[in-house]
Coordinates of C-alpha atoms in Angstrom, one line a residue:
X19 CA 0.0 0.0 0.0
X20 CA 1.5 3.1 -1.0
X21 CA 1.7 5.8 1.5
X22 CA 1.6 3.4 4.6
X23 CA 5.0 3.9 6.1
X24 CA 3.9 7.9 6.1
X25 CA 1.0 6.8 7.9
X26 CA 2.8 4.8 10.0
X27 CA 5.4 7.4 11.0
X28 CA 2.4 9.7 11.8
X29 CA 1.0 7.1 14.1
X30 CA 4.5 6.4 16.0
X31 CA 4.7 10.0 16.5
X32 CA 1.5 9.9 18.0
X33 CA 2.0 7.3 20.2
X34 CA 5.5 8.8 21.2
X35 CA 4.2 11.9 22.3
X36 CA 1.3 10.5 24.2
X37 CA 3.7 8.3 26.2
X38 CA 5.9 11.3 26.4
X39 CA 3.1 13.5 28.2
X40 CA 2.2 10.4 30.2
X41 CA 5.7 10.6 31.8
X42 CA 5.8 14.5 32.1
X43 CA 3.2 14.6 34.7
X44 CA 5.8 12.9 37.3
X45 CA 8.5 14.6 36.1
X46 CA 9.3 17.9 38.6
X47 CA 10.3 20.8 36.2
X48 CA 13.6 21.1 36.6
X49 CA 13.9 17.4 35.6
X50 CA 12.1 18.3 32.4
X51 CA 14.1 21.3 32.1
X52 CA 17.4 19.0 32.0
X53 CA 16.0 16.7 29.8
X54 CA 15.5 19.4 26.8
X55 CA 18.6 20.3 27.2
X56 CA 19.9 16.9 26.9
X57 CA 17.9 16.2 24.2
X58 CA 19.2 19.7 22.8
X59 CA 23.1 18.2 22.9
X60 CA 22.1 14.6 21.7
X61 CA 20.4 16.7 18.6
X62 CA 23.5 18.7 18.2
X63 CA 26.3 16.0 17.7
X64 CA 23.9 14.0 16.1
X65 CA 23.6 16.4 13.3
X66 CA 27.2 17.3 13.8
X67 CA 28.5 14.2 13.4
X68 CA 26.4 13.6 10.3
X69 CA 26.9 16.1 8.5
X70 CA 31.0 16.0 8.9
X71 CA 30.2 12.0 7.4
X72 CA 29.2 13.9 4.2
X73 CA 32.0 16.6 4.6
X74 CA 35.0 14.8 5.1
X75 CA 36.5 12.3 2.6
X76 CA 39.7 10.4 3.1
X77 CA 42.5 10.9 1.0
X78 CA 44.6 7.9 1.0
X79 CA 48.5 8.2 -0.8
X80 CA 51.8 6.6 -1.6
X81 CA 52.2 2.6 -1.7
X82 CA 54.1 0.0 0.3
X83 CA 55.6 1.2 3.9
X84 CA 55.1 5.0 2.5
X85 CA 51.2 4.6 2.9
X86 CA 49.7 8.1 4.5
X87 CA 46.2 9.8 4.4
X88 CA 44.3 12.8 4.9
X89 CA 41.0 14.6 5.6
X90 CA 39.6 16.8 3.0
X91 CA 36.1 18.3 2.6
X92 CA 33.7 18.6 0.0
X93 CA 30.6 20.0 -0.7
X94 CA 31.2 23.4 1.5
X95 CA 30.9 26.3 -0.5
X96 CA 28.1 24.7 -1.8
X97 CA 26.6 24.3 2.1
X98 CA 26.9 28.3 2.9
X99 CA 25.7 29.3 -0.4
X100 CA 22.4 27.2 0.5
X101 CA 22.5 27.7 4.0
X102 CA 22.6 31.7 3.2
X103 CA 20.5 31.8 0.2
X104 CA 17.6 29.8 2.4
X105 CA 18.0 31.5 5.2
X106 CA 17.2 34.7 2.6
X107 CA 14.4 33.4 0.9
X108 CA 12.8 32.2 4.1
X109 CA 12.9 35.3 6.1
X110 CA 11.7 37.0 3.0
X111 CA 8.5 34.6 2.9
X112 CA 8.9 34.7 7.0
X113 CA 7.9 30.4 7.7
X114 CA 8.9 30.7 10.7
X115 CA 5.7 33.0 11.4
X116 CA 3.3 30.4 9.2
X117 CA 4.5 27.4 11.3
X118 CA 3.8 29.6 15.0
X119 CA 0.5 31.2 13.3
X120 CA 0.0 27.3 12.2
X121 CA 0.8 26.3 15.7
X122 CA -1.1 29.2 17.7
X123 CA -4.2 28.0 15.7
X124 CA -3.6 24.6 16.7
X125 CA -3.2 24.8 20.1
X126 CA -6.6 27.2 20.2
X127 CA -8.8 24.6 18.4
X128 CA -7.5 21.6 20.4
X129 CA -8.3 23.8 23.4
X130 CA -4.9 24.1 24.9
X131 CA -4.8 28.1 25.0
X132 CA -3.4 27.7 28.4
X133 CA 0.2 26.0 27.7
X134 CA 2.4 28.4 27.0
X135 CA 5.0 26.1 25.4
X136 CA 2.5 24.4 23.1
X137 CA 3.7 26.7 20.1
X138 CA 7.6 26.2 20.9
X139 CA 6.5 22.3 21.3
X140 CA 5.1 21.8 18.2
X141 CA 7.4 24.2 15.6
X142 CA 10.5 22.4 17.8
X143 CA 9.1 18.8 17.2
X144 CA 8.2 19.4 13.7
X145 CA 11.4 20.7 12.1
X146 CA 12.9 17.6 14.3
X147 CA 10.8 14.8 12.7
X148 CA 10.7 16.4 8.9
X149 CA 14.0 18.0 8.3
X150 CA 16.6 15.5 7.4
X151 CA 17.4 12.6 4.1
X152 CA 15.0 9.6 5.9
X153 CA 11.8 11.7 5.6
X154 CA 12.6 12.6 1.8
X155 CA 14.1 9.4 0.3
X156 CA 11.9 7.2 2.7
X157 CA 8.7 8.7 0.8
X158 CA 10.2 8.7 -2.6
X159 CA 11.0 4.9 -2.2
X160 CA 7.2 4.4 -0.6
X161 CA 5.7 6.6 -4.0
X162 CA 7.4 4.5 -6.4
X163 CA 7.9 1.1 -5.5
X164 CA 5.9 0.5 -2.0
X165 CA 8.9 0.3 0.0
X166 CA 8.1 1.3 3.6
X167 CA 11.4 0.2 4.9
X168 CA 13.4 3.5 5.3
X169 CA 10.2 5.0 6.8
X170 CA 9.4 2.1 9.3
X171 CA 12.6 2.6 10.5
X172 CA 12.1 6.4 10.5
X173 CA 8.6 5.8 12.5
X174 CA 10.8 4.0 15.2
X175 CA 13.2 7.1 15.8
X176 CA 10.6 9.4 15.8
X177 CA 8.8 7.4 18.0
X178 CA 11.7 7.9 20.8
X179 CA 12.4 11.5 19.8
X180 CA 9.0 12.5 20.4
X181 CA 8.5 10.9 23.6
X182 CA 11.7 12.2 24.8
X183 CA 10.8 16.0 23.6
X184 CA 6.9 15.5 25.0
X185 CA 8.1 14.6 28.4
X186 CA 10.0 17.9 28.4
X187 CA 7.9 20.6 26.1
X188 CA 4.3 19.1 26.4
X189 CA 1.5 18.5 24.4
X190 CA 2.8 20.3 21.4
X191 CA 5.2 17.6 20.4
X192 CA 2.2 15.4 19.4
X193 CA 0.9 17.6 16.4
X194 CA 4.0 17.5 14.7
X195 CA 2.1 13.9 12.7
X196 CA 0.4 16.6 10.8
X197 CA 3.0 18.2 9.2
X198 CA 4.7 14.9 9.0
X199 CA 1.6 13.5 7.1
X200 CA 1.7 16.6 4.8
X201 CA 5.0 16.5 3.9
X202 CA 5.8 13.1 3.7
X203 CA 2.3 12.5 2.0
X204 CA 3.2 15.4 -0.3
X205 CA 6.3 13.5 -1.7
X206 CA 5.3 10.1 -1.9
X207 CA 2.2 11.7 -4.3
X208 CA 4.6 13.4 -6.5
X209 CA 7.6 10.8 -5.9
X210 CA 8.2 9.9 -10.0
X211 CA 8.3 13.6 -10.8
X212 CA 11.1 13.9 -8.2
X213 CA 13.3 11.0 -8.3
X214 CA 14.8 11.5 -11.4
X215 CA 16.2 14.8 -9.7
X216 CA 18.0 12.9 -6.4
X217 CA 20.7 12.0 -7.6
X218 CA 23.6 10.6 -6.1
X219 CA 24.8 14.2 -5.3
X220 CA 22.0 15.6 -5.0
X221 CA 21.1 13.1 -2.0
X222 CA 24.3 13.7 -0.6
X223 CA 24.0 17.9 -0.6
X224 CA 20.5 17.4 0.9
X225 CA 22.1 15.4 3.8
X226 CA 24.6 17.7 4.7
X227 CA 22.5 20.7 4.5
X228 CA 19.8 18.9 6.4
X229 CA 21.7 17.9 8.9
X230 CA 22.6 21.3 9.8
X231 CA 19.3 22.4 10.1
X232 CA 19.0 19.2 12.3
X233 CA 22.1 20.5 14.5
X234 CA 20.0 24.0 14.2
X235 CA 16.9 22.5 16.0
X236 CA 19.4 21.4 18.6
X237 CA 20.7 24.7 19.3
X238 CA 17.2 25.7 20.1
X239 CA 16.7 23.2 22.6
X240 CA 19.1 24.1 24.3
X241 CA 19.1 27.7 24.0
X242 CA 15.2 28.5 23.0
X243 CA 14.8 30.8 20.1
X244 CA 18.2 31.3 18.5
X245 CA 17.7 30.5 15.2
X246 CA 14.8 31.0 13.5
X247 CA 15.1 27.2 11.5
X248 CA 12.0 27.3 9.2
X249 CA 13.1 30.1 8.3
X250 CA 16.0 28.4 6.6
X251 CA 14.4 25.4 5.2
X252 CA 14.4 26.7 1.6
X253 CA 18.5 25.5 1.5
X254 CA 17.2 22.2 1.5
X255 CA 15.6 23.1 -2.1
X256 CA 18.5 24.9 -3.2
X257 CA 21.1 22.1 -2.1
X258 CA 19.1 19.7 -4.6
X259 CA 19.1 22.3 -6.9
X260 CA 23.1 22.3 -7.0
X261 CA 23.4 19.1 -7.9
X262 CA 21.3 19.8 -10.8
X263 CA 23.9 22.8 -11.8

């Protein structure tokens, strides 16, 4: 069935986030305070160290006993020019006020007008679970051929992450399924007008440029507010678009 593993994902996030707010009513608050910030680090070197696996190549020279090698990068210019050029276009189209407006509306419909982190919560979560290669390939793979795999396994992190962020930011965290529906849904509809475009290098740009923005939504854990990341999620278009140049 094409379009399960999305629904799937949706459904772990769910259920993450409901165990998650299970667990925050015996948490005291500074224990849930620590646990963001935990979270916050874990984010960081895990979108550090993945994006320096797509950065650094090893150059390997000489023969016999003379055998030596280096570290060399690739692929930066082309990660500030994206990273600059979306963070443009996005405060010029200002996403980072649709996902709050998005999430204000949210939080007053589903009668939760009271939690003040609801907003944080949900923009935090949502950036978490939809920014990054797995969401993209994962629905491309699910479009075309039925192939749920790369999203099962997606639906299983998520599951963990969201528990982890509900038991520290609240209620929020569960709404992030609906942008993971839209999005994911979005590209598994159109996946055989976008394959042709991932290539190898383009794959590989969009995971380093990802990550970033993963290592971004880190940052804000564990210093709230100091990047605005929607507002840079258009470098993820234009690191594809590189590839294409």
């Amino acid at each position: 069935m094409i379009g399960l593993g999305t629904i799937v994902n949706a459904a772990a996030i769910v259920v993450g986030g409901m165990l998650g707010i299970a667990a925050k009513r015996f948490l005291k608050e500074r224990f849930q305070e620590t646990i963001t910030k935990a979270i916050g680090f874990a984010v960081i070197v895990l979108g550090l160290g993945s994006t320096l696996s797509e950065m650094l190549t090893v150059n390997i020279q000489g023969t016999g006993d003379q055998i030596y090698g280096s570290l060399d990068t690739q692929g930066v210019i082309m990660m500030i020019v994206s990273l600059v050029g979306g963070a443009f276009l996005g405060e010029l189209i200002n996403l980072d006020g649709w996902f709050e407006r998005f999430g204000a509306w949210l939080r007053d419909k589903t009668g939760n007008s009271g939690d003040s982190e609801f907003i944080n919560a949900f923009v935090t979560s949502s950036l978490t679970v939809c920014v990054g290669a797995m969401a993209i390939l994962g629905s491309i793979q699910d479009g075309i051929s039925g192939n749920h795999e790369t999203l099962f396994a997606k639906a299983l992190l998520d599951l963990l992450i969201i528990m982890m962020m509900a038991a520290s930011l609240g209620k929020g965290c569960v709404f992030s399924a609906l942008p993971v529906l839209v999005f994911q849904g979005l590209i598994t509809i159109l996946a055989r007008f976008i394959a042709p475009v991932m290539t190898e290098t383009a794959i590989s740009n969009l995971s380093m440029v990802g990550n970033v923005l993963i290592l971004c939504v880190g940052v804000n854990l564990v210093s709230p507010k100091t990047i605005r990341v929607a507002n840079v999620l258009p470098a993820i278009v234009l690191a594809v678009g590189f590839a294409l140049v």
